[in-house]
Coordinates of N, CA and C in Angstrom, one line a residue:
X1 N 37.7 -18.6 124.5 CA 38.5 -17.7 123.8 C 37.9 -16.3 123.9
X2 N 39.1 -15.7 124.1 CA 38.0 -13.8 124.4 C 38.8 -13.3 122.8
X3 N 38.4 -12.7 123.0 CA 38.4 -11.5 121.6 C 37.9 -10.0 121.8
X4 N 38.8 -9.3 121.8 CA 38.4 -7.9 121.6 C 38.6 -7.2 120.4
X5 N 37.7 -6.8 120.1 CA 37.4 -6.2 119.2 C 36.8 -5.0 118.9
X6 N 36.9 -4.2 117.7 CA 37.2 -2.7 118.0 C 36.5 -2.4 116.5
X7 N 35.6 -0.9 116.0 CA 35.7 -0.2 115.0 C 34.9 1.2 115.5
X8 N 35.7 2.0 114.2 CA 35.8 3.4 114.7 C 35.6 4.0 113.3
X9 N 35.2 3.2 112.0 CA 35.5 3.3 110.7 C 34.4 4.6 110.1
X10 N 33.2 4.5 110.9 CA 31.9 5.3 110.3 C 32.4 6.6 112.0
X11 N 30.6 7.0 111.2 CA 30.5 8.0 112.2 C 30.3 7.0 114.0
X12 N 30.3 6.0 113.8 CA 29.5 5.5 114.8 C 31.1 4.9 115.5
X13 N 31.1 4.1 117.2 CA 31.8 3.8 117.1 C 31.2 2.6 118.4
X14 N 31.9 1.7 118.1 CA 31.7 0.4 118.8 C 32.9 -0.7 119.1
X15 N 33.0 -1.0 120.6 CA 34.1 -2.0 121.1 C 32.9 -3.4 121.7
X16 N 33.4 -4.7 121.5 CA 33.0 -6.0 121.8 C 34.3 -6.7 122.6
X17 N 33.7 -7.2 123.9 CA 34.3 -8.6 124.5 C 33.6 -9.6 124.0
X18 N 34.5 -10.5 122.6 CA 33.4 -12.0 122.5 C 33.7 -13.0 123.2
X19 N 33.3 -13.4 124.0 CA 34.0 -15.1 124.5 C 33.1 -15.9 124.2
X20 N 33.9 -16.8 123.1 CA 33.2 -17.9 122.4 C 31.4 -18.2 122.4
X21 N 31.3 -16.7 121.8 CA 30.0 -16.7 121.1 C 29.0 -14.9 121.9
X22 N 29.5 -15.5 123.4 CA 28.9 -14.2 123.8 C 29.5 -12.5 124.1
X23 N 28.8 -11.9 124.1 CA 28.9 -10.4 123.6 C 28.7 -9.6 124.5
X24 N 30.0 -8.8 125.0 CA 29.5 -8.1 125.9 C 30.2 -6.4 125.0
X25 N 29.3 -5.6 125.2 CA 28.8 -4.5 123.9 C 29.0 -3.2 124.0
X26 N 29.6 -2.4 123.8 CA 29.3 -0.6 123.9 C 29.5 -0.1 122.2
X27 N 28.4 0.9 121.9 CA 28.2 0.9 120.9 C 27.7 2.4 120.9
X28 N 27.6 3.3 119.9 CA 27.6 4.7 120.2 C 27.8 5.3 118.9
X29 N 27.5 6.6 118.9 CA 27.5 7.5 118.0 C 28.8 8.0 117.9
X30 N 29.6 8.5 117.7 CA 30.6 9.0 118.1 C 31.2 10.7 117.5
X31 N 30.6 10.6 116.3 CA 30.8 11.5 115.5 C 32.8 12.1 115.2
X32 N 33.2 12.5 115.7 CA 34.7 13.4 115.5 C 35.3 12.8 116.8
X33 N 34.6 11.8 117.8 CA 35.1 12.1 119.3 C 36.0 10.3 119.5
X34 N 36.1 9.4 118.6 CA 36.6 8.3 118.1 C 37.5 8.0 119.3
X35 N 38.7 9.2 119.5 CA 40.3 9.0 120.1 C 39.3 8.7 121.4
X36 N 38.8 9.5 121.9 CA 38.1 9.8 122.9 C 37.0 8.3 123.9
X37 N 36.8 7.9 123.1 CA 35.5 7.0 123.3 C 36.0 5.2 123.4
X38 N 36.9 5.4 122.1 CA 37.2 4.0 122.3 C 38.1 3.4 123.2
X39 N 39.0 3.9 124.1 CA 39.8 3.2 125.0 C 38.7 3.0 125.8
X40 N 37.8 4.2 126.5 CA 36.9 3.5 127.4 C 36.0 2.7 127.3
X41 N 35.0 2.6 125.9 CA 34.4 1.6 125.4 C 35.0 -0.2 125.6
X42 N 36.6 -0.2 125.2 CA 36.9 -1.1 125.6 C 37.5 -1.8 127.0
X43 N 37.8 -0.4 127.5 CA 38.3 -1.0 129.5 C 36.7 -1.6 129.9
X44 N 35.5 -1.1 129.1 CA 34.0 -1.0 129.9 C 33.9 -2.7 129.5
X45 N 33.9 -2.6 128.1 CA 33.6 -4.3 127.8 C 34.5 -5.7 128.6
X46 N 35.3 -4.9 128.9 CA 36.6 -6.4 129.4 C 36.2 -6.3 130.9
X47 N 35.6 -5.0 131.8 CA 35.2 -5.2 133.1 C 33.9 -5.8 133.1
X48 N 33.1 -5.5 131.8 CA 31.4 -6.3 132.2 C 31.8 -7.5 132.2
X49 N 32.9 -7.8 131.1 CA 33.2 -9.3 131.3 C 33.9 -10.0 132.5
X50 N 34.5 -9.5 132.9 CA 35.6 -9.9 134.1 C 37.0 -10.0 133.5
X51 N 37.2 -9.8 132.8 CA 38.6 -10.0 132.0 C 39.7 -8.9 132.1
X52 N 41.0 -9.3 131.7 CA 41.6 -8.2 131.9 C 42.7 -8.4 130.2
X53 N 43.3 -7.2 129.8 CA 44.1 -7.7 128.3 C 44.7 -9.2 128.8
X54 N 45.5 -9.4 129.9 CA 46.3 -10.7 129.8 C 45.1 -12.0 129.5
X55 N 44.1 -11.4 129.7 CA 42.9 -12.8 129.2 C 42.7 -12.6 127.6
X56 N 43.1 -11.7 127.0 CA 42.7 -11.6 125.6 C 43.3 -12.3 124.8
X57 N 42.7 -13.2 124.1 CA 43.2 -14.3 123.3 C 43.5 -13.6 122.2
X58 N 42.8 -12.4 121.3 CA 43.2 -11.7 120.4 C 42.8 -10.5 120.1
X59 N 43.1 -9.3 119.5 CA 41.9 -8.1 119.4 C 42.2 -8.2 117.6
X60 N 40.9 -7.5 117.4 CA 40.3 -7.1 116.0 C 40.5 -5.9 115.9
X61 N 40.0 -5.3 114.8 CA 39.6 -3.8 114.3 C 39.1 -3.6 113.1
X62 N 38.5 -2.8 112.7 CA 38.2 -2.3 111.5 C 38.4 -2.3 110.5
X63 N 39.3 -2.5 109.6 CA 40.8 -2.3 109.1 C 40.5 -1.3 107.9
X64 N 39.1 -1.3 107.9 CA 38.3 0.2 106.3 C 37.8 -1.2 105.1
X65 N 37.3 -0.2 103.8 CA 37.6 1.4 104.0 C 36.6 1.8 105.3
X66 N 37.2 2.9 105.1 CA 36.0 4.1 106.1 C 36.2 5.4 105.9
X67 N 36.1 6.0 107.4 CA 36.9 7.5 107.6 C 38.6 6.9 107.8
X68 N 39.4 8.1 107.0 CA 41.0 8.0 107.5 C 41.2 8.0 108.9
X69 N 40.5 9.1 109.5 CA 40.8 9.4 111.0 C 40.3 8.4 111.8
X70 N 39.0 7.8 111.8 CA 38.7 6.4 112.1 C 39.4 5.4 112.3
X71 N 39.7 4.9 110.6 CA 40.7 3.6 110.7 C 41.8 4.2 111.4
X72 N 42.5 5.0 111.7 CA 44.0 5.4 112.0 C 43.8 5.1 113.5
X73 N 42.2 5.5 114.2 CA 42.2 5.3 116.0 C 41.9 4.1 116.1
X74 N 41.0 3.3 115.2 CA 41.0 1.8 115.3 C 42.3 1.1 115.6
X75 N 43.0 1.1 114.5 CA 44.3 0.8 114.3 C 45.1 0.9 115.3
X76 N 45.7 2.4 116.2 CA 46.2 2.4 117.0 C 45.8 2.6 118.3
X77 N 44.7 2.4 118.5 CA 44.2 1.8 119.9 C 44.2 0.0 120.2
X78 N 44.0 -0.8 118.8 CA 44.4 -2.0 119.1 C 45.4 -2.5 119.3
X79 N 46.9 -1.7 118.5 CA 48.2 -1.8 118.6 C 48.6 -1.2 120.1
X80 N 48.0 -0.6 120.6 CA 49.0 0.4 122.0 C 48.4 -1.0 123.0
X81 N 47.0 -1.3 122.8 CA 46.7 -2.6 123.6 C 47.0 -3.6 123.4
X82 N 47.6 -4.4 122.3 CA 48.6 -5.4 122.3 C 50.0 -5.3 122.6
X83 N 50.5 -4.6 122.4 CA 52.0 -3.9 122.7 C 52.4 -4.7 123.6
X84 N 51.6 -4.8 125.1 CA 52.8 -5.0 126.0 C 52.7 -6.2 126.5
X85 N 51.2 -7.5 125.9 CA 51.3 -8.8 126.4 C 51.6 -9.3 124.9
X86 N 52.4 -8.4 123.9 CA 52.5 -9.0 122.7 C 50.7 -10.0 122.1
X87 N 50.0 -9.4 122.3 CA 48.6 -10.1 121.7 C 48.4 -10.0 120.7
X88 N 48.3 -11.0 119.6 CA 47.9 -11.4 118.4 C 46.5 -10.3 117.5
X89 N 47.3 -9.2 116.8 CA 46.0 -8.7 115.9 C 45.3 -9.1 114.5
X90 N 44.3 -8.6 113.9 CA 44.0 -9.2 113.2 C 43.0 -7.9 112.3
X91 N 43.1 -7.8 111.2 CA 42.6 -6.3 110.3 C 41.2 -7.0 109.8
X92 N 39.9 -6.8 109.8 CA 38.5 -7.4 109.5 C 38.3 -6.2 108.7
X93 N 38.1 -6.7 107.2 CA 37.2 -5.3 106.2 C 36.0 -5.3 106.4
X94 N 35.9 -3.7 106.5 CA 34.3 -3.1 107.3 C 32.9 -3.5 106.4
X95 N 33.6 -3.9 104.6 CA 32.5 -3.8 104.4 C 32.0 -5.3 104.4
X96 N 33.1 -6.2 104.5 CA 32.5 -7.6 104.7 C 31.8 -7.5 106.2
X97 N 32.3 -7.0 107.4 CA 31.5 -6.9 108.7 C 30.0 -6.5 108.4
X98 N 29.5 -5.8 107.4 CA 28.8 -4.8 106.7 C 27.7 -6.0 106.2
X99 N 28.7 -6.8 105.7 CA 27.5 -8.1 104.8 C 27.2 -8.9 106.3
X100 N 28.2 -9.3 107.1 CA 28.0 -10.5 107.9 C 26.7 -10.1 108.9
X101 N 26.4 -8.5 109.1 CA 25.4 -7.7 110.2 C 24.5 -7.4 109.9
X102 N 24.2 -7.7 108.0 CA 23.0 -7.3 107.4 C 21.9 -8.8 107.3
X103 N 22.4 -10.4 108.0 CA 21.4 -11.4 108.1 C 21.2 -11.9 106.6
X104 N 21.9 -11.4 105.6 CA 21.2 -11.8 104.7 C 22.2 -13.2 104.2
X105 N 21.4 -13.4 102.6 CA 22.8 -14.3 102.4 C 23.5 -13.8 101.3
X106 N 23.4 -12.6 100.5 CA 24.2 -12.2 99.4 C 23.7 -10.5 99.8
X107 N 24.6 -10.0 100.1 CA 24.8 -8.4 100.6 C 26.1 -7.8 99.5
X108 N 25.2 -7.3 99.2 CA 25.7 -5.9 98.2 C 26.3 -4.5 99.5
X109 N 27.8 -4.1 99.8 CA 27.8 -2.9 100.7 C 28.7 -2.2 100.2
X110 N 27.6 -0.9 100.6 CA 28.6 0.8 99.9 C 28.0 1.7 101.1
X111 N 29.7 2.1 101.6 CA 29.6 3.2 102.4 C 29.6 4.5 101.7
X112 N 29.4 5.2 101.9 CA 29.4 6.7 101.2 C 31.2 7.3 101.4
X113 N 31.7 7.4 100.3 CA 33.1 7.8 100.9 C 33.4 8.8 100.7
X114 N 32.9 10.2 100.2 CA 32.5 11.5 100.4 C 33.0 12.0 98.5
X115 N 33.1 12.9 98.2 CA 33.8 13.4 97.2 C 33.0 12.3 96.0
X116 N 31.7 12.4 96.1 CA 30.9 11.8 95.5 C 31.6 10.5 95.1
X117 N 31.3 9.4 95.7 CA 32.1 8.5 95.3 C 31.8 7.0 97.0
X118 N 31.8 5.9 96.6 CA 31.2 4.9 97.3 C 32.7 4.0 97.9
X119 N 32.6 3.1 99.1 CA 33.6 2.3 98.8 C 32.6 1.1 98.8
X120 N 32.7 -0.1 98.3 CA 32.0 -1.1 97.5 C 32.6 -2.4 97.6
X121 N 31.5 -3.3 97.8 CA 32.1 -4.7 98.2 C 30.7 -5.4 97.9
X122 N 30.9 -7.0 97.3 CA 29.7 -7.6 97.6 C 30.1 -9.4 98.3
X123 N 29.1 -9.5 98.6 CA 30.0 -11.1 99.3 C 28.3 -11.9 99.6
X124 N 28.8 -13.5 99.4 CA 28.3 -14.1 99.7 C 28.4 -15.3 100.5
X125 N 26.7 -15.5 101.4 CA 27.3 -16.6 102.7 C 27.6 -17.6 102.0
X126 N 28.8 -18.4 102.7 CA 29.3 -19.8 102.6 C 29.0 -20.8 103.9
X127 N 27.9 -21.3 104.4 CA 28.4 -21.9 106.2 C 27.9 -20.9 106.9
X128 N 29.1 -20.5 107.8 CA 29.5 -19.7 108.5 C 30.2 -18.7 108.0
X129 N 30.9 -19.2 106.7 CA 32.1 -18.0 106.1 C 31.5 -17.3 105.1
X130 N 32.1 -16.4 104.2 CA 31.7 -15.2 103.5 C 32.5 -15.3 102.0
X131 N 32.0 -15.8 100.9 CA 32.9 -15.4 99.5 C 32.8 -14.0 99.2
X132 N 34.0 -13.7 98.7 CA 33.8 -12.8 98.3 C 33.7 -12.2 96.8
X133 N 32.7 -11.8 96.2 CA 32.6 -11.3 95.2 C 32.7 -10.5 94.1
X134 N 32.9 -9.3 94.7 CA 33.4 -8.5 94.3 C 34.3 -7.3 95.2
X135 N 35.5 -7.5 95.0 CA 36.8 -6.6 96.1 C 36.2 -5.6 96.3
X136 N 36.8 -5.4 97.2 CA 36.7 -3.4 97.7 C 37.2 -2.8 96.9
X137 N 36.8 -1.8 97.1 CA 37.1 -0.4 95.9 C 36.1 0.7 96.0
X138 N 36.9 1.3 95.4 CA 36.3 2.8 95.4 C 35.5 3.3 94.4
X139 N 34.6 3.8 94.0 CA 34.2 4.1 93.3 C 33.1 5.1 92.4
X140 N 32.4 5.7 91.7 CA 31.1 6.2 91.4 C 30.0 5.9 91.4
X141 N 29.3 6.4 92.3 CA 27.8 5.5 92.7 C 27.0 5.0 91.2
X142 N 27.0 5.4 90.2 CA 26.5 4.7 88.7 C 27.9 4.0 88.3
X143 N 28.6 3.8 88.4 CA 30.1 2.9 87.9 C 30.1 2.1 89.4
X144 N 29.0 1.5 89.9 CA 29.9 0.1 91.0 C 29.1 -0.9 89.9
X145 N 30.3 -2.1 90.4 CA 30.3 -3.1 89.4 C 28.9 -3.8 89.3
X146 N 28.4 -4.6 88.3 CA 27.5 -5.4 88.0 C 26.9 -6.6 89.3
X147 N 27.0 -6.6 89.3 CA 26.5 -8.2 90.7 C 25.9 -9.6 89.9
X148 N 26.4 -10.6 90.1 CA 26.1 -12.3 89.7 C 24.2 -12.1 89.6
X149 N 24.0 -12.5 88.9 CA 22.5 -13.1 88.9 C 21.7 -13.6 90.2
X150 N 20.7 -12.9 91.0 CA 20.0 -13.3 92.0 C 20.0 -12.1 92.6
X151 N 19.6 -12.5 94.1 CA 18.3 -11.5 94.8 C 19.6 -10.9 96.3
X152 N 19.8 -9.8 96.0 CA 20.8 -9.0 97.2 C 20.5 -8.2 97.9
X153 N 20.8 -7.6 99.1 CA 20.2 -7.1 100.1 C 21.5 -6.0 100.1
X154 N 20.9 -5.0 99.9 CA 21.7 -3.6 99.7 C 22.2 -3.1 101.6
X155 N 23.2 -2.7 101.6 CA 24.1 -2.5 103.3 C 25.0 -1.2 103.0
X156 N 24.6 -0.2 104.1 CA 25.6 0.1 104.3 C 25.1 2.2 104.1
X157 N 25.3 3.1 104.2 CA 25.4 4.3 104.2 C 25.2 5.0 102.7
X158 N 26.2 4.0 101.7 CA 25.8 4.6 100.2 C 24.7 4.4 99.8
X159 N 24.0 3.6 100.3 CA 22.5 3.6 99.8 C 21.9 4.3 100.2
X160 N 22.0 5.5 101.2 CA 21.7 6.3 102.6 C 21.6 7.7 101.2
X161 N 23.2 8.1 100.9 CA 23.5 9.2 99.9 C 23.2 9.3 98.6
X162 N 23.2 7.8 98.0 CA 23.1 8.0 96.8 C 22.0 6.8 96.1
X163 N 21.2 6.9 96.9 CA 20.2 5.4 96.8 C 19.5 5.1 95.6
X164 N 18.8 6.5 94.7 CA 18.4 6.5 93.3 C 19.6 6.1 92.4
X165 N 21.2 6.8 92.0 CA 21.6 6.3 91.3 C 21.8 4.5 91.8
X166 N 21.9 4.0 92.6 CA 22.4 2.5 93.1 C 21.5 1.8 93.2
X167 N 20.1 2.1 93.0 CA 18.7 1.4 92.7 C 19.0 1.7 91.1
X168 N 19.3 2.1 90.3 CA 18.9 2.6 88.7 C 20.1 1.3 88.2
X169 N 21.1 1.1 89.3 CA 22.3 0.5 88.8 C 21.8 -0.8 88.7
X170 N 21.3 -1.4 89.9 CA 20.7 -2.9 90.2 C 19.5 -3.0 90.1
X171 N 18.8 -2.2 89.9 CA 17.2 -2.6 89.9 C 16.9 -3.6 90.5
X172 N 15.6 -4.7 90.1 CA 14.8 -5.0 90.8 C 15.9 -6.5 91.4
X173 N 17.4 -6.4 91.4 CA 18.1 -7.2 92.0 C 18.6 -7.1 93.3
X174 N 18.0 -6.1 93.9 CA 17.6 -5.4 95.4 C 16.4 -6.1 95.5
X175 N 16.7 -6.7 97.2 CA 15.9 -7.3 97.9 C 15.4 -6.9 98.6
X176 N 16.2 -5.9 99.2 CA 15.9 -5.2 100.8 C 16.8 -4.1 100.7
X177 N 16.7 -3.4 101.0 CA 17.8 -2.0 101.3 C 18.0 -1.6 103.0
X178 N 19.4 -1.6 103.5 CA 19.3 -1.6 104.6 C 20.3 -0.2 105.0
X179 N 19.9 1.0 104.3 CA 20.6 2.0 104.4 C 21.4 2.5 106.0
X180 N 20.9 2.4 106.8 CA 21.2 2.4 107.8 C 22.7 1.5 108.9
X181 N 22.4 0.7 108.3 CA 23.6 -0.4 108.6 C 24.8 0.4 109.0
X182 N 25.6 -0.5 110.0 CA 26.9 0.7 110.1 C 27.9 -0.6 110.5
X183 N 29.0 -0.5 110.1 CA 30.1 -1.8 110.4 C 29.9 -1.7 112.0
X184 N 30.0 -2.8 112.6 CA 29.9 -3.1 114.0 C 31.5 -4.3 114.8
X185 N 31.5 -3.2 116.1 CA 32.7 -4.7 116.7 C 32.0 -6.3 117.0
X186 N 30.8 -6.3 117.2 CA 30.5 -7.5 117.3 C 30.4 -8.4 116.3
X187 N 30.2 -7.9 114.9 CA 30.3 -8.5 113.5 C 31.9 -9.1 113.2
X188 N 32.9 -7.7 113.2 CA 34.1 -8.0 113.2 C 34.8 -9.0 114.3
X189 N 34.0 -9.1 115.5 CA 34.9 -10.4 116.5 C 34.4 -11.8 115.7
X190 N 32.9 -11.9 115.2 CA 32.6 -13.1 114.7 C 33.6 -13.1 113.6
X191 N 34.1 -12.4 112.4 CA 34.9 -12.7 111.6 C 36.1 -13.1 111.8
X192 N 36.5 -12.8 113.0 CA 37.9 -13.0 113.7 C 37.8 -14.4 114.1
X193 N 37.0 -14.4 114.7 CA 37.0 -15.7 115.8 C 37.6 -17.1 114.8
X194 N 37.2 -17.2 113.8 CA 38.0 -18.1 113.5 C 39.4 -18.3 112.9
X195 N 40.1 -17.1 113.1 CA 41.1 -16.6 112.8 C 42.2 -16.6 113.9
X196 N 41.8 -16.7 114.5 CA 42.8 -16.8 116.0 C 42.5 -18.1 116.2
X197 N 41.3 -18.5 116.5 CA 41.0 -20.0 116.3 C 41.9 -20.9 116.0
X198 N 42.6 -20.3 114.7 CA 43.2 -21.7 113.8 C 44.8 -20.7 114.0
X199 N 45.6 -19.7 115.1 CA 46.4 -19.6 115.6 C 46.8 -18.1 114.8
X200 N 46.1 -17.7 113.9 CA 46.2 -16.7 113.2 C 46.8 -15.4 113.7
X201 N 46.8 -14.6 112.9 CA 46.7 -12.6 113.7 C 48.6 -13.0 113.5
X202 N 48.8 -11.1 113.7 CA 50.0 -10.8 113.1 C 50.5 -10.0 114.8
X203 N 51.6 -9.6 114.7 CA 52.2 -8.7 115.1 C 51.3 -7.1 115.4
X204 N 51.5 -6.8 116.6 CA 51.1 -5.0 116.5 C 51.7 -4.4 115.4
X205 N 53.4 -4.6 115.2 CA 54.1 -4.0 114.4 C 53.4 -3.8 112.8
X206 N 52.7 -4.8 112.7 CA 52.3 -5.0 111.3 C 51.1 -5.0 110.8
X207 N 50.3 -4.3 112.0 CA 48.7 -3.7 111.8 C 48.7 -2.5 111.0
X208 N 47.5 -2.1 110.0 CA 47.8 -1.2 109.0 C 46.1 -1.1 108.9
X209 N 45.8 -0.2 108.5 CA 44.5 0.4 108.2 C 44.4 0.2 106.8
X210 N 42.8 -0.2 106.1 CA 43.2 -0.4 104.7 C 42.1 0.8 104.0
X211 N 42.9 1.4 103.6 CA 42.0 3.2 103.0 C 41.7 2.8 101.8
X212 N 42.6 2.2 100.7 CA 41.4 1.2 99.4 C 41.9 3.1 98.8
X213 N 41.4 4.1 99.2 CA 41.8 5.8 98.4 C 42.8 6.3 99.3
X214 N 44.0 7.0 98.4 CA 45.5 7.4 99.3 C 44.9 9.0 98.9
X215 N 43.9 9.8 98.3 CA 43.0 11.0 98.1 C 42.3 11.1 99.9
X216 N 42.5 12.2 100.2 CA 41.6 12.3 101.4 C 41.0 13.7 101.6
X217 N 41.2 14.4 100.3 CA 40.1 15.9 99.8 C 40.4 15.9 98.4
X218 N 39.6 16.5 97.7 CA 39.6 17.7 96.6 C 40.5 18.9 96.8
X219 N 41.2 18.9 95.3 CA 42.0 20.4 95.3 C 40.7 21.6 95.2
X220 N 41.1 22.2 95.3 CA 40.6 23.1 95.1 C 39.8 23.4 93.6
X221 N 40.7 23.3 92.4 CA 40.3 23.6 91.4 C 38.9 22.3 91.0
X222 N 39.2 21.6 91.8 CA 37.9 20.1 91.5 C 37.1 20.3 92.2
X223 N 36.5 21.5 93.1 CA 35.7 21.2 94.0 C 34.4 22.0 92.9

């Protein structure tokens, strides 16, 4: 089974060919240049592989939170490339990709979502699969929620920005801090894979980015 898969959610930006297990990879900084990067990141992975879209059994993406302008290229770069063999998509939340990329088995993740303020998820391994703990959401780096009893490995960029209050919040219930972490396409195809697997994924028509905040500045008077 191939799987393409795609995120464009942070500053960084990364496309994956999975076929059933193996990884073929472009991965990058990307900064503001997202539109730019990801169609050819992904023509690059389906030629290392040999593949072409009619071999794609399904594509992924990002689906947030993240950046708006991110998820929106995520989103419709995987829709213009399913469009015309009708291919099966499928929306993966960045910050469960976030838990599945940090190795651990109970991952605490907060991206930094600007306007002082975190987007927040916690999840724990099951198997192969992922509970989840506590939903996405948005929120104040001293106001993210409590975490279950035991030892969590902090993921993700808000630990990067706001790492004193989010150590003060969990104390010594941080394991490891892995500020640096950034959602990845190769995390997001393993989440997928069993999703198409079992015949899954929607329509292009009905791919949607998930922003979690419909706020995307400060007025003026709040700044």
């Amino acid at each position: 089974m191939n799987i393409l898969a795609l995120d464009a959610s942070t500053e960084h930006c990364s496309a994956v060919l999975w076929r059933d297990g193996a990884v073929f990879e472009r991965s990058a900084r990307a900064g503001q240049a997202h539109s730019e990067m990801l169609i050819a990141m992904a023509d690059a992975v389906m030629a290392e592989a040999g593949t072409a879209l009619p071999g794609v059994s399904g594509i992924a993406f990002g689906a947030g939170p993240g950046s708006f302008t991110g998820l929106r290229v995520a989103c419709a770069v995987a829709q213009g490339l399913a469009f015309p063999g009708d291919i099966p998509l499928t929306g993966i939340g960045t910050l469960q990709a976030l838990a599945a990329g940090s190795g651990a088995d109970a991952a605490v993740c907060c991206l930094d979502a600007r306007m002082g303020e975190v987007y927040h998820a916690a999840y724990r391994r099951n198997g192969d699969a992922w509970t989840e703990v506590s939903a996405p959401r948005v929120c104040a780096p001293a106001a993210v929620p409590e975490l279950p009893p035991g030892r969590w490995t902090a993921c993700g960029s808000g630990f990067a920005v706001y790492g004193d209050l989010l150590r003060q919040r969990y104390g010594a219930q941080l394991d490891a801090v892995r500020d640096g972490l950034v959602p990845q396409a190769r995390d997001i195809a393993r989440l997928a894979a069993p999703v198409f697997a079992a015949g899954g994924g929607i329509r292009a028509d009905d791919a949607a980015p998930l922003y979690i905040r419909d706020r995307v500045a400060l007025k003026t008077s709040e700044r």
